[in-house]
Structures are given as C-alpha cells and as structure tokens.
Amino acid sequence: MEEMTHNELLAIRRQKLNAIREANIDPYGARFETTGTPGLIRAEFVEGLKVRTAGRITAHRNMGKSHFIDLSDISGRIQVYINSKEIGPDAAAIFDHLDIGDFIGVDGETFTTKTGEPSIKATTFTVLSKSLRPLPDKWHGVQDTEIKYRQRYLDLIANPESLEIFKKRIAIVREIRRFLEDRAFIEVETPMMQSIPGGAAAQPFETHHNALGVDLFLRIAPELYLKRLLVGGFNKVFELNRNFRNEGISRRHNPEFTMLEAYWAYADFEQMASLVEEMVCHVAEKICGSLLIEHRNTDGNVVKTIDLSRPWRRTSYSDLIRGVAPNWYEFTIDQRREWCAEHKIDVTHCHEDFELTQHVFEKLVEEKTMNPLFVTHCPKELVPLAKLNSSNPSVVDVYELVINGQEISPGYSELNDPDLQRERLEHQSGGETQKLDEEFLTALEYGMPPAGGIGIGIDRLVMMLTGAESIRDVILFPQMRPKATQH
RNA sequence: GGGUUGGUAGCUCAAUGGUAGAGCAGCGCCCUUUUAAGGCGUUGGUUGCGGGUUCGAGUCCCGCCCAACCCA
C-alpha cells in the first residue's frame, strides 16, 4: 500500500492532497450534476451559455494570473479558462494544489478565445478526485506495450488512437445487434459452463462446481446449445458473447474472445453467406463510412487497403487448391509431400492427407487473401457439424469467409440428421476432435429444422475494420501473465 | 515449447567497456487569451532481478523475470 513513498513526485501529490483537506475540502468529491460532457459542450458549442461540466485535467497552460486547462473524458475535451480574479483568492489557492490528472467539476460561461478556441470561463470549480500518480507523457503517450495492456486506463487517457479503436469496437457490436434484431433474430444467453465442451475442436479451460461435485468446462463454442433452441422452436436466434480456448496466445489469439453465432431455421449456407456479406458491409459503411478499409502504419501511411465491395467472391475449396497447385488432386500423397517441400511449406506435423491439403490452403490461399473470399465446400473432415454436399459427399455445404488473411467467419448448412451427426462425430480423424454430447444428439432426435448457421470472430472483424495489427489492441484487457506480487 | 529483439528518471528516448544524459512532467521565479504556451533556474536513477569477467559494466558472459515479434 505505502509503496515508494520515497518517490518525490508521489510525495508532492500527497502534500497537495493534505493541503486540500486542511482547507476543509474533500479531495474525493461527490455527486456533481452537469449540463454536458466536455466533448459535447465543445461539439455543440454556443457562446454565452451557462454550463456545468466535469472531467480530468489533461493539460495546464499557466500564464501567471490566468490559467488554461483542458478537461477531458472519452467524449473529448474542452478548454477551461481560470482567472484568479474571477474565482477569488481562496479558490486560487486550492487551484495551486491541483495537477494534471485530477478530476474537477466546473461552473462557468462559454466564450471563444481570441485564438478561436471554444472555452469555458470558470466562475467556480469543485475538486472531484485528486490523482496521486503522474499521467504518462502528454505528447508521446504510452508506447510501452506492457503498460498499454496491463494498465489500459493509461492507454485510454494518453493514446487517442487506442480510444478510437475501442469506440469503434463498441459501435461495431452495437450495429451487429441492431442489424440482426432488425431481421427478427433474437439474442439469447446459453451456458458458458458446460459439462461437455462441444461445438468446436479446442482445448477447454477446466473448473469445478463444489455443490454439484462435478468438473465443468468453460465453453469453447455455444453452438450445441443454440441448436437445442432450434429444436425448441426458435427460428432466428443469436448469441454474441465470450468463448474460451485454452491454447496459445498470439497476435491473433486471446484465450477469451468474442464470438457471434447465429442460426436461421430453413435457410442454408448460401443464404448465411449473403447475410454475413450484407451485415459486414452494413457495419463497415456505418462505422468506417466506406467499403474501402485502409490500414495505416504508425507513421499514418496507408499500407493496405481492403475492398469490401459486393458481390464477394465465392469459390470452392478444391478450385482454390487447384489455383495454387494445379495437379494437386491427381497427386499421390508422396507427390503432395514432395510438392510442399519444393514450395517450402513445412508439413512435417501433418499426418492425414486432408491436413496436408489444409496446410497448403492456409499458407497459400488464406494468408494471401486480403479482400473477402467465401471458400465453399470444404473437406468434410474439417467440419463434422455441417451437411454433406448432395452431389459430392466428400465435401460439406459450408463457407469459410477469409478477409485480411484471416478466417473471419464460418457458415454451414447445419447437419440435422441425428444418426449421421453421431456417425460424423464418432468417426472424426486427425489431431483435433470434438467431444460427443449425448444430450445434444438426443435433442436432434426430437427433430431440428434444417438451418443455416454462422460464427463471426468479433475480435478479428474489429481488427480488419480498424487496421489493428494485434488482437490485444481490440480487447480492453488482453490476457497477460500476472506480475509477481511484491512484498 | 524454440528463436530474435527489448527492459535506463513518472512518460518518451540517448549514452565506443571509462563521471548515467535530454525533452516532457515535477519544483521555484516571471507573465491576464494560451493550446506540445513561452523565458530563466532546478530536483529527480539500486540502468528489470541475481551472479560472473574486468582496474572499471547500462554496455561483455551466464541464469532468471516481464514484454513484443517470428516459428511450433
């Protein structure tokens, strides 16, 4: 608690805190009603208006008897003009004990300075919270990634571009909900703690319920519960919430991530593809104002432009493989390995033939695809929960949407034949398999309507739409190794 | 898990193996329309942690911790 009181900067702030208390003022304030946020007052600026606002002091320009401070919150900032004569000597003495970082409330009248800055001339101010630690550099912000992620609040205060990404994320999620609700999809919540983690092939987090005396798993997908709702009569349903996968952490993976899943009874994967296409374009136009999404580097130069213009390409998996390896499907497995070696694709960890093909797909198609591409009719081994194609039963009626070199969204014609579903789950091959959820199969036996389903990785969608290079830049509090506790 | 790079003042960054520095913030003084305000002065460091080599280590070597990137 009283760590580092020897630090001069912290000690000075505590002295100021005490000085405020000695003047019989509570440095931690109370209820304070405003006529608007700093950003709102600035955005809807009218001169000569009595206003009341509150925010954090983020800049201080001291002119001797007059001071200019910036008051900020996520809405933006407004300049406040503080004149000793105007506020009186007692208040001026308190003002001397304020710092950048403190929260204050201000009463005053709006005016425009001679440099044209919309401002508030303060008549009084109220101390709302004393900040005991100095804020990061106002000009360079927080560069240290560790501080950005562990102490996101500092990143949000000091780095406007970070705040901008999170504002966009919030708007994207809101637009997606609106889009689906406008089309009569109903949002539901299904269990995050499951006794059989189904709906995907991934390592789950394990936990334990004391009263029931059973082990439970954090869900890796909501799919099997949403399908139970199709059985129960919901015909347009979605869930937009967190999944958990106990796997590696990388630029593109966080252990908990946000997924949209939506199911539409009597539809198929082609209709789901159109729905997703329409939805992503709707969101892009609303939030980015364009279907051309520019990704910039730290210098602000455009390094990549993603073109979301419709219609989006739809191409079968096998055609895409032939596009990069024309004779692939005529090759023997040994020839395929040889081909991979020639093209410097490491497939030593691939055992099954379809895994080999999938690896070629990931390296030569997925990673190189920037504009939207619906990859249709994937090998059935990759997708045990989808309907087989009626004319080619080695593939399934699905799409995988690839944008920005990443898988953004899968969509299926959902498998609703309970016997076939059992067989497909029991005869999975390859390294990753899904668990068998008997209660889900029982539900299917009661009858599930044919349906289309989609999943959309919200974090990756936000990365694509904001140009964020790392998933940590679109998750407010990304997973970090806990810091060793000090003692 | 493996490889690469990095960790220096509150923040952003410097410093051939040879006295640890700058800008901003802070503190003091001047200034009643500034906006990265300005001017003058000034404080602030167990260089991530622990060992080692050396007359001498922020710098070289070993181990550990944390992070970023790449690979699995």
Coordinates of C-alpha atoms (C1' of nucleotides) in Angstrom, one line a residue:
Chain A
M1 CA 0.0 0.0 0.0
E2 CA 2.5 2.6 1.1
E3 CA 5.0 1.5 -1.6
M4 CA 7.5 4.0 -2.8
T5 CA 6.5 6.9 -0.6
H6 CA 10.1 8.0 -1.1
N7 CA 9.3 8.9 -4.6
E8 CA 9.4 12.7 -4.8
L9 CA 6.6 13.0 -7.3
L10 CA 4.2 10.9 -5.3
A11 CA 5.1 12.7 -2.1
I12 CA 4.4 16.1 -3.6
R13 CA 1.0 15.0 -4.7
R14 CA 0.2 13.7 -1.2
Q15 CA 1.3 17.0 0.2
K16 CA -1.2 18.7 -2.1
L17 CA -3.9 16.2 -1.1
N18 CA -3.3 17.1 2.6
A19 CA -3.3 20.8 1.8
I20 CA -6.7 20.5 0.1
R21 CA -8.0 18.6 3.2
E22 CA -6.6 21.3 5.5
A23 CA -8.7 23.8 3.6
N24 CA -11.8 21.7 4.6
I25 CA -12.4 20.4 1.1
D26 CA -13.0 16.8 0.3
P27 CA -10.5 15.9 -2.4
Y28 CA -12.6 13.0 -3.5
G29 CA -15.8 14.9 -4.2
A30 CA -19.3 13.6 -4.5
R31 CA -22.3 13.8 -6.8
F32 CA -21.9 16.5 -9.4
E33 CA -24.6 17.1 -12.0
T34 CA -23.5 18.6 -15.3
T35 CA -25.2 20.2 -18.3
G36 CA -23.0 18.2 -20.6
T37 CA -19.7 16.3 -21.1
P38 CA -16.6 18.2 -22.2
G39 CA -16.8 16.7 -25.6
L40 CA -20.5 17.5 -26.0
I41 CA -20.1 21.1 -24.9
R42 CA -17.3 21.5 -27.5
A43 CA -19.2 19.7 -30.2
E44 CA -22.4 21.7 -29.7
F45 CA -20.6 24.9 -28.8
V46 CA -22.8 28.0 -28.2
E47 CA -21.2 31.2 -26.9
G48 CA -22.5 32.9 -23.7
L49 CA -24.1 29.8 -22.3
K50 CA -24.0 28.9 -18.6
V51 CA -22.6 25.4 -18.3
R52 CA -21.6 22.9 -15.8
T53 CA -19.2 20.1 -16.7
A54 CA -16.7 17.7 -15.2
G55 CA -13.6 15.8 -16.3
R56 CA -10.0 15.0 -15.8
I57 CA -7.4 17.8 -16.2
T58 CA -5.3 16.7 -19.1
A59 CA -3.3 19.9 -19.8
H60 CA -2.4 23.0 -18.0
R61 CA -1.1 26.2 -19.6
N62 CA -0.1 28.6 -16.9
M63 CA 0.0 32.3 -17.7
G64 CA 0.6 33.6 -14.2
K65 CA -2.7 35.1 -13.1
S66 CA -4.7 33.2 -15.7
H67 CA -4.6 29.5 -16.5
F68 CA -5.9 27.4 -19.3
I69 CA -6.7 23.8 -18.6
D70 CA -8.1 21.0 -20.7
L71 CA -10.9 19.0 -19.2
S72 CA -11.3 15.6 -20.8
D73 CA -13.2 12.3 -20.8
I74 CA -14.0 9.8 -23.6
S75 CA -16.4 12.3 -25.1
G76 CA -13.5 14.6 -25.9
R77 CA -12.0 17.8 -24.3
I78 CA -13.0 21.4 -23.6
Q79 CA -10.7 24.2 -22.6
V80 CA -11.4 25.9 -19.3
Y81 CA -10.1 29.4 -18.6
I82 CA -9.3 30.0 -14.9
N83 CA -8.7 33.5 -13.8
S84 CA -7.6 34.2 -10.2
K85 CA -9.7 37.4 -10.0
E86 CA -12.7 35.6 -11.3
I87 CA -12.6 32.7 -9.0
G88 CA -11.3 34.5 -5.9
P89 CA -8.2 34.1 -3.8
D90 CA -9.4 31.1 -1.7
A91 CA -10.2 29.1 -4.8
A92 CA -7.0 30.2 -6.5
A93 CA -5.0 28.8 -3.5
I94 CA -6.8 25.5 -4.0
F95 CA -6.2 25.6 -7.7
D96 CA -2.4 25.7 -6.9
H97 CA -2.8 22.3 -5.4
L98 CA -4.3 20.7 -8.5
D99 CA -2.4 18.7 -11.0
I100 CA -2.7 17.2 -14.4
G101 CA -4.7 14.0 -13.8
D102 CA -7.1 15.4 -11.2
F103 CA -10.9 15.3 -11.7
I104 CA -12.7 18.6 -11.2
G105 CA -16.1 20.0 -11.9
V106 CA -16.5 23.5 -13.4
D107 CA -19.3 26.1 -13.4
G108 CA -18.9 28.8 -15.9
E109 CA -19.9 30.5 -19.1
T110 CA -18.9 29.6 -22.6
F111 CA -16.8 32.0 -24.7
T112 CA -14.3 31.9 -27.6
T113 CA -10.7 33.0 -27.0
K114 CA -9.0 35.3 -29.4
T115 CA -7.3 32.3 -31.0
G116 CA -10.7 30.8 -31.7
E117 CA -10.7 28.1 -29.1
P118 CA -14.2 27.2 -27.7
S119 CA -13.8 27.6 -23.9
I120 CA -15.5 27.9 -20.6
K121 CA -14.7 30.8 -18.3
A122 CA -14.9 29.3 -14.8
T123 CA -16.7 31.0 -12.0
T124 CA -16.1 28.2 -9.6
F125 CA -14.6 24.8 -9.6
T126 CA -15.1 21.7 -7.5
V127 CA -12.5 19.1 -6.6
L128 CA -13.8 15.7 -7.5
S129 CA -10.8 13.4 -7.3
K130 CA -7.2 14.0 -6.5
S131 CA -4.8 12.0 -8.7
L132 CA -1.8 10.7 -6.7
R133 CA 0.3 9.5 -9.6
P134 CA 1.6 11.4 -12.6
L135 CA 0.0 10.6 -16.0
P136 CA 2.1 9.5 -19.0
D137 CA 3.7 11.9 -21.3
K138 CA 1.1 14.1 -23.0
W139 CA 2.8 14.2 -26.4
H140 CA 4.2 10.7 -26.8
G141 CA 1.5 8.9 -24.9
V142 CA 2.2 5.4 -23.7
Q143 CA 4.5 3.4 -26.0
D144 CA 5.4 0.6 -23.7
T145 CA 3.1 -2.3 -24.8
E146 CA 3.2 -3.8 -21.3
I147 CA 1.7 -0.6 -19.8
K148 CA -0.8 -0.3 -22.6
Y149 CA -2.2 -3.7 -21.9
R150 CA -1.8 -4.1 -18.1
Q151 CA -2.9 -0.5 -17.3
R152 CA -5.3 0.1 -20.2
Y153 CA -6.7 3.1 -18.4
L154 CA -3.5 4.9 -19.0
D155 CA -3.5 3.9 -22.7
L156 CA -7.1 5.2 -23.0
I157 CA -6.2 8.5 -21.3
A158 CA -2.9 9.1 -23.2
N159 CA -3.4 7.5 -26.6
P160 CA -6.4 8.8 -28.6
E161 CA -5.8 6.3 -31.3
S162 CA -6.4 3.4 -28.8
L163 CA -9.6 5.0 -27.5
E164 CA -10.7 5.4 -31.1
I165 CA -10.4 1.7 -31.7
F166 CA -12.4 0.8 -28.7
K167 CA -15.1 3.3 -29.6
K168 CA -15.3 1.7 -33.0
R169 CA -15.4 -1.8 -31.4
I170 CA -18.4 -0.7 -29.3
A171 CA -20.1 0.8 -32.3
I172 CA -19.5 -2.4 -34.4
V173 CA -21.0 -4.7 -31.8
R174 CA -24.0 -2.3 -31.4
E175 CA -24.6 -2.3 -35.2
I176 CA -24.4 -6.0 -35.4
R177 CA -27.0 -6.4 -32.8
R178 CA -29.2 -3.8 -34.4
F179 CA -28.7 -5.5 -37.9
L180 CA -29.8 -8.9 -36.6
E181 CA -32.6 -7.6 -34.5
D182 CA -34.0 -5.7 -37.5
R183 CA -34.2 -9.1 -39.2
A184 CA -36.1 -10.7 -36.3
F185 CA -33.1 -12.6 -34.8
I186 CA -33.5 -13.0 -31.1
E187 CA -30.5 -12.7 -28.8
V188 CA -30.1 -15.4 -26.2
E189 CA -27.7 -16.5 -23.5
T190 CA -26.6 -20.1 -23.2
P191 CA -24.3 -21.8 -20.7
M192 CA -20.6 -20.7 -20.5
M193 CA -20.0 -23.5 -18.1
Q194 CA -20.6 -26.8 -19.8
S195 CA -20.1 -30.4 -18.7
I196 CA -19.1 -31.4 -22.2
P197 CA -17.3 -28.6 -24.2
G198 CA -18.7 -29.0 -27.7
G199 CA -19.3 -27.2 -30.9
A200 CA -15.6 -26.9 -31.9
A201 CA -12.3 -28.8 -31.6
A202 CA -10.2 -26.9 -29.0
Q203 CA -8.7 -27.3 -25.5
P204 CA -11.1 -26.1 -22.9
F205 CA -10.5 -24.4 -19.5
E206 CA -11.5 -26.7 -16.7
T207 CA -13.2 -25.7 -13.5
H208 CA -15.1 -27.3 -10.7
H209 CA -18.6 -26.9 -9.2
N210 CA -18.4 -27.6 -5.5
A211 CA -22.1 -28.1 -4.7
L212 CA -22.6 -30.5 -7.6
G213 CA -19.3 -32.1 -7.1
V214 CA -18.6 -32.1 -10.8
D215 CA -15.9 -30.8 -13.1
L216 CA -17.1 -28.3 -15.7
F217 CA -15.6 -26.6 -18.7
L218 CA -15.7 -23.0 -19.9
R219 CA -17.4 -23.2 -23.3
I220 CA -15.3 -23.3 -26.5
A221 CA -18.5 -22.5 -28.5
P222 CA -22.2 -22.0 -27.9
E223 CA -23.2 -24.0 -31.0
L224 CA -24.7 -27.1 -29.5
Y225 CA -27.0 -25.1 -27.1
L226 CA -28.2 -22.7 -29.8
K227 CA -29.1 -25.7 -31.9
R228 CA -31.1 -27.0 -28.9
L229 CA -33.0 -23.8 -29.2
L230 CA -33.7 -24.5 -32.9
V231 CA -35.2 -27.8 -31.6
G232 CA -37.2 -25.8 -29.1
G233 CA -38.8 -23.6 -31.8
F234 CA -36.6 -20.5 -32.0
N235 CA -36.2 -20.0 -35.7
K236 CA -33.9 -17.0 -35.8
V237 CA -31.5 -16.9 -32.8
F238 CA -28.1 -15.5 -32.0
E239 CA -25.6 -15.1 -29.2
L240 CA -22.8 -12.6 -29.1
N241 CA -20.5 -13.3 -26.2
R242 CA -17.3 -14.8 -24.9
N243 CA -15.7 -18.2 -25.8
F244 CA -12.7 -19.6 -24.0
R245 CA -10.0 -21.7 -25.5
N246 CA -7.0 -23.0 -23.5
E247 CA -4.5 -22.6 -26.3
G248 CA -1.6 -20.4 -27.4
I249 CA -1.6 -16.6 -27.1
S250 CA -0.5 -14.8 -30.2
R251 CA -1.1 -11.7 -32.3
R252 CA -4.3 -13.4 -33.4
H253 CA -5.4 -15.4 -30.3
N254 CA -6.6 -14.4 -26.9
P255 CA -7.7 -17.2 -24.5
E256 CA -11.1 -15.5 -24.2
F257 CA -12.5 -14.0 -27.3
T258 CA -15.8 -12.7 -28.6
M259 CA -17.9 -14.7 -31.0
L260 CA -21.2 -14.2 -32.7
E261 CA -23.1 -17.3 -33.6
A262 CA -26.5 -17.0 -35.4
Y263 CA -28.9 -19.7 -36.6
W264 CA -31.7 -19.3 -39.1
A265 CA -34.2 -22.2 -39.5
Y266 CA -35.0 -23.3 -43.1
A267 CA -32.0 -21.4 -44.5
D268 CA -28.8 -22.8 -46.0
F269 CA -25.1 -21.8 -46.1
E270 CA -25.6 -19.7 -49.2
Q271 CA -28.2 -17.5 -47.5
M272 CA -25.9 -17.3 -44.5
A273 CA -23.1 -16.1 -46.7
S274 CA -25.3 -13.4 -48.1
L275 CA -26.5 -12.4 -44.6
V276 CA -22.9 -12.1 -43.5
E277 CA -21.9 -10.2 -46.6
E278 CA -24.7 -7.7 -46.1
M279 CA -24.0 -7.4 -42.4
V280 CA -20.3 -6.7 -42.7
C281 CA -20.9 -4.2 -45.4
H282 CA -23.6 -2.5 -43.4
V283 CA -21.3 -2.3 -40.4
A284 CA -18.4 -1.0 -42.4
E285 CA -20.4 1.7 -44.0
K286 CA -21.9 2.8 -40.7
I287 CA -18.6 2.7 -38.7
C288 CA -15.9 3.3 -41.3
G289 CA -18.1 5.3 -43.7
S290 CA -16.7 3.3 -46.6
L291 CA -16.3 -0.2 -48.1
L292 CA -12.6 0.6 -48.7
I293 CA -10.8 -0.1 -45.4
E294 CA -7.4 1.5 -45.1
H295 CA -4.8 0.1 -42.8
R296 CA -2.1 2.5 -41.7
N297 CA 1.2 2.1 -40.1
T298 CA 2.4 4.1 -37.1
D299 CA 3.5 6.9 -39.4
G300 CA 0.0 7.2 -40.7
N301 CA 0.8 5.9 -44.2
V302 CA -1.7 3.5 -45.8
V303 CA 0.0 0.1 -46.0
K304 CA -3.0 -2.0 -47.1
T305 CA -6.5 -1.3 -48.4
I306 CA -9.2 -4.0 -48.1
D307 CA -12.0 -3.7 -50.6
L308 CA -15.3 -4.9 -49.2
S309 CA -17.3 -4.0 -52.4
R310 CA -20.0 -6.5 -53.2
P311 CA -20.5 -9.1 -54.5
W312 CA -17.9 -11.1 -52.6
R313 CA -16.1 -13.9 -54.4
R314 CA -17.4 -17.4 -53.8
T315 CA -15.0 -20.2 -54.8
S316 CA -14.8 -23.8 -53.9
Y317 CA -12.0 -25.1 -51.7
S318 CA -10.8 -27.5 -54.4
D319 CA -10.8 -24.8 -57.1
L320 CA -8.6 -22.7 -54.8
I321 CA -6.2 -25.5 -54.2
R322 CA -6.0 -26.2 -57.9
G323 CA -5.3 -22.5 -58.3
V324 CA -2.1 -22.8 -56.4
A325 CA -1.2 -26.4 -57.2
P326 CA -2.9 -27.3 -60.5
N327 CA -2.4 -31.1 -60.3
W328 CA -2.9 -31.4 -56.5
Y329 CA -5.8 -33.8 -56.8
E330 CA -4.0 -36.0 -59.2
F331 CA -1.0 -36.3 -56.9
T332 CA -0.3 -39.3 -54.7
I333 CA 0.3 -38.4 -51.0
D334 CA 4.0 -38.7 -51.6
Q335 CA 3.9 -36.4 -54.5
R336 CA 2.0 -33.9 -52.4
R337 CA 4.7 -34.0 -49.7
E338 CA 7.3 -33.5 -52.4
W339 CA 5.4 -30.6 -53.8
C340 CA 5.2 -29.0 -50.4
A341 CA 8.9 -29.4 -49.9
E342 CA 9.6 -27.8 -53.2
H343 CA 7.4 -24.9 -52.3
K344 CA 9.0 -24.6 -48.8
I345 CA 5.8 -25.5 -46.9
D346 CA 6.6 -27.3 -43.7
V347 CA 4.1 -30.2 -43.4
T348 CA 6.1 -32.5 -41.1
H349 CA 3.4 -32.1 -38.4
C350 CA 0.6 -33.1 -40.8
H351 CA -0.4 -36.7 -40.7
E352 CA -3.7 -37.1 -42.6
D353 CA -3.9 -36.2 -46.2
F354 CA -6.6 -33.6 -45.6
E355 CA -4.4 -31.9 -43.1
L356 CA -1.7 -31.6 -45.7
T357 CA -4.1 -30.0 -48.1
Q358 CA -5.5 -27.7 -45.4
H359 CA -2.0 -26.6 -44.6
V360 CA -1.4 -25.7 -48.2
F361 CA -4.7 -23.8 -48.2
E362 CA -3.7 -21.8 -45.1
K363 CA -0.3 -20.9 -46.3
L364 CA -1.0 -20.2 -50.0
V365 CA -4.7 -19.1 -50.0
E366 CA -5.8 -17.9 -46.6
E367 CA -2.8 -15.9 -45.6
K368 CA -2.6 -14.2 -49.0
T369 CA -6.3 -13.3 -49.3
M370 CA -7.0 -9.7 -48.3
N371 CA -10.3 -9.0 -49.9
P372 CA -13.4 -11.0 -48.9
L373 CA -13.5 -14.6 -50.2
F374 CA -16.1 -17.2 -49.4
V375 CA -14.3 -20.5 -49.5
T376 CA -17.1 -23.0 -50.1
H377 CA -17.4 -26.8 -50.0
C378 CA -14.6 -27.6 -47.6
P379 CA -13.5 -31.2 -47.0
K380 CA -16.0 -32.9 -44.7
E381 CA -13.2 -33.9 -42.2
L382 CA -12.8 -30.3 -41.2
V383 CA -16.4 -29.7 -40.4
P384 CA -18.3 -32.5 -38.6
L385 CA -21.4 -30.4 -37.8
A386 CA -22.4 -29.5 -41.4
K387 CA -24.5 -31.2 -44.0
L388 CA -22.7 -33.2 -46.7
N389 CA -23.0 -31.9 -50.2
S390 CA -25.6 -33.9 -52.1
S391 CA -23.6 -34.3 -55.3
N392 CA -20.2 -34.7 -53.7
P393 CA -20.3 -36.3 -50.2
S394 CA -16.6 -35.8 -49.6
V395 CA -17.3 -32.1 -49.0
V396 CA -19.7 -30.2 -46.9
D397 CA -22.2 -27.4 -47.6
V398 CA -20.3 -24.6 -45.9
Y399 CA -18.3 -21.5 -46.5
E400 CA -15.3 -20.1 -44.7
L401 CA -15.0 -16.4 -45.0
V402 CA -11.5 -15.1 -45.4
I403 CA -10.6 -11.4 -45.1
N404 CA -7.4 -9.7 -44.2
G405 CA -5.5 -13.1 -44.4
Q406 CA -7.6 -14.5 -41.5
E407 CA -10.6 -16.7 -41.1
I408 CA -13.3 -14.3 -40.0
S409 CA -16.4 -16.4 -40.3
P410 CA -17.6 -19.9 -41.0
G411 CA -21.1 -20.7 -42.2
Y412 CA -22.9 -24.0 -42.5
S413 CA -25.9 -25.7 -43.7
E414 CA -26.4 -27.4 -40.4
L415 CA -26.4 -31.1 -40.1
N416 CA -29.8 -32.1 -38.6
D417 CA -29.8 -35.9 -39.2
P418 CA -29.2 -37.3 -35.7
D419 CA -27.8 -40.6 -36.9
L420 CA -25.5 -39.1 -39.4
Q421 CA -24.4 -36.5 -36.8
R422 CA -23.5 -39.3 -34.4
E423 CA -21.5 -41.1 -37.1
R424 CA -19.7 -38.0 -38.1
L425 CA -18.7 -37.1 -34.5
E426 CA -17.7 -40.7 -33.8
H427 CA -15.5 -41.1 -36.9
Q428 CA -13.6 -37.9 -36.8
S429 CA -10.0 -38.2 -37.8
G430 CA -6.9 -36.1 -37.5
G431 CA -5.4 -34.4 -34.5
E432 CA -8.4 -32.4 -33.3
T433 CA -11.7 -34.0 -32.5
Q434 CA -14.9 -32.9 -30.9
K435 CA -16.4 -34.4 -27.8
L436 CA -19.6 -36.4 -28.1
D437 CA -22.5 -34.6 -26.4
E438 CA -25.2 -37.3 -26.0
E439 CA -27.8 -34.8 -24.8
F440 CA -27.3 -32.8 -27.9
L441 CA -27.8 -35.9 -30.0
T442 CA -31.0 -36.6 -28.1
A443 CA -32.2 -33.1 -28.9
L444 CA -31.5 -33.8 -32.6
E445 CA -33.6 -37.0 -32.4
Y446 CA -36.6 -34.9 -31.4
G447 CA -36.1 -33.0 -34.7
M448 CA -34.1 -29.9 -35.6
P449 CA -35.3 -28.0 -38.6
P450 CA -32.8 -27.6 -41.5
A451 CA -31.0 -24.4 -40.8
G452 CA -28.1 -22.1 -41.7
G453 CA -25.6 -21.1 -39.1
I454 CA -22.7 -18.7 -38.9
G455 CA -20.0 -17.8 -36.5
I456 CA -18.1 -14.5 -36.6
G457 CA -15.0 -13.8 -34.7
I458 CA -15.7 -10.3 -33.4
D459 CA -12.2 -9.5 -32.4
R460 CA -10.8 -10.3 -35.8
L461 CA -13.6 -8.5 -37.5
V462 CA -12.7 -5.4 -35.4
M463 CA -9.1 -5.9 -36.4
M464 CA -10.0 -5.9 -40.0
L465 CA -12.2 -2.8 -39.7
T466 CA -9.8 -0.8 -37.6
G467 CA -6.5 -1.9 -39.0
A468 CA -5.3 -3.2 -35.6
E469 CA -2.3 -5.4 -36.1
S470 CA -2.8 -7.4 -32.8
I471 CA -5.9 -8.8 -31.2
R472 CA -4.6 -7.2 -28.0
D473 CA -5.3 -3.8 -29.5
V474 CA -9.0 -4.6 -29.8
I475 CA -9.5 -6.3 -26.4
L476 CA -9.6 -3.9 -23.5
F477 CA -7.9 -6.2 -21.1
P478 CA -6.0 -8.9 -23.0
Q479 CA -4.6 -11.8 -21.1
M480 CA -1.2 -11.2 -19.6
R481 CA 1.0 -13.3 -17.4
P482 CA 0.3 -12.0 -13.8
K483 CA 3.1 -9.9 -12.4
A484 CA 4.9 -11.4 -9.4
T485 CA 3.4 -9.9 -6.3
Q486 CA 5.6 -7.5 -4.4
H487 CA 6.3 -8.0 -0.7
Chain B
rG1 C1' 8.0 -25.0 -26.1
rG2 C1' 12.1 -22.8 -29.7
rG3 C1' 14.4 -18.4 -31.9
rU4 C1' 15.1 -12.9 -32.3
rU5 C1' 14.7 -8.1 -30.1
rG6 C1' 14.0 -5.2 -26.0
rG7 C1' 13.6 -3.6 -20.4
rU8 C1' 17.8 3.2 -18.4
rA9 C1' 14.1 9.2 -14.3
rG10 C1' 6.7 9.4 -13.7
rC11 C1' 6.4 9.2 -19.5
rU12 C1' 9.3 9.3 -24.4
rC13 C1' 14.2 8.3 -25.6
rA14 C1' 20.1 8.9 -25.6
rA15 C1' 24.8 7.2 -23.7
rU16 C1' 32.9 3.0 -28.2
rG17 C1' 33.8 -1.1 -21.5
rG18 C1' 35.8 4.9 -18.7
rU19 C1' 32.0 10.9 -14.3
rA20 C1' 24.4 7.9 -16.3
rG21 C1' 22.1 12.5 -20.1
rA22 C1' 18.0 15.2 -22.9
rG23 C1' 12.7 16.5 -23.9
rC24 C1' 8.1 16.5 -21.4
rA25 C1' 6.1 16.1 -16.5
rG26 C1' 7.5 18.0 -11.4
rC27 C1' 9.6 22.0 -8.2
rG28 C1' 10.9 27.7 -7.9
rC29 C1' 10.6 32.6 -10.2
rC30 C1' 8.4 35.9 -14.5
rC31 C1' 4.0 36.5 -17.5
rU32 C1' -4.1 38.2 -17.6
rU33 C1' -6.2 34.8 -24.3
rU34 C1' -2.6 30.1 -24.1
rU35 C1' -3.2 25.3 -26.7
rA36 C1' 3.1 20.4 -27.5
rA37 C1' 2.3 28.2 -24.5
rG38 C1' 7.0 30.8 -23.6
rG39 C1' 11.5 32.6 -20.7
rC40 C1' 15.1 31.8 -16.5
rG41 C1' 16.6 28.3 -12.8
rU42 C1' 16.3 23.4 -10.6
rU43 C1' 15.1 18.4 -8.3
rG44 C1' 14.8 13.5 -9.7
rG45 C1' 18.4 7.0 -11.1
rU46 C1' 19.8 0.1 -6.8
rU47 C1' 20.1 1.2 -15.6
rG48 C1' 14.2 -5.5 -14.7
rC49 C1' 16.4 -9.2 -10.8
rG50 C1' 20.7 -12.4 -9.4
rG51 C1' 25.6 -14.0 -10.3
rG52 C1' 30.3 -13.6 -13.2
rU53 C1' 34.5 -11.4 -16.2
rU54 C1' 37.3 -6.7 -15.7
rC55 C1' 41.5 -1.7 -12.6
rG56 C1' 36.5 -0.2 -14.2
rA57 C1' 29.9 -3.0 -16.6
rG58 C1' 23.8 0.4 -18.6
rU59 C1' 27.3 -1.7 -22.2
rC60 C1' 30.6 -8.2 -22.3
rC61 C1' 29.2 -13.6 -20.3
rC62 C1' 25.6 -17.0 -17.5
rG63 C1' 20.9 -17.7 -15.1
rC64 C1' 16.0 -15.9 -14.0
rC65 C1' 11.6 -12.4 -14.6
rC66 C1' 8.5 -9.5 -18.0
rA67 C1' 7.2 -7.9 -22.9
rA68 C1' 7.0 -7.6 -28.3
rC69 C1' 7.8 -10.2 -32.9
rC70 C1' 8.6 -14.9 -35.6
rC71 C1' 8.2 -20.2 -35.5
rA72 C1' 5.8 -24.8 -33.5

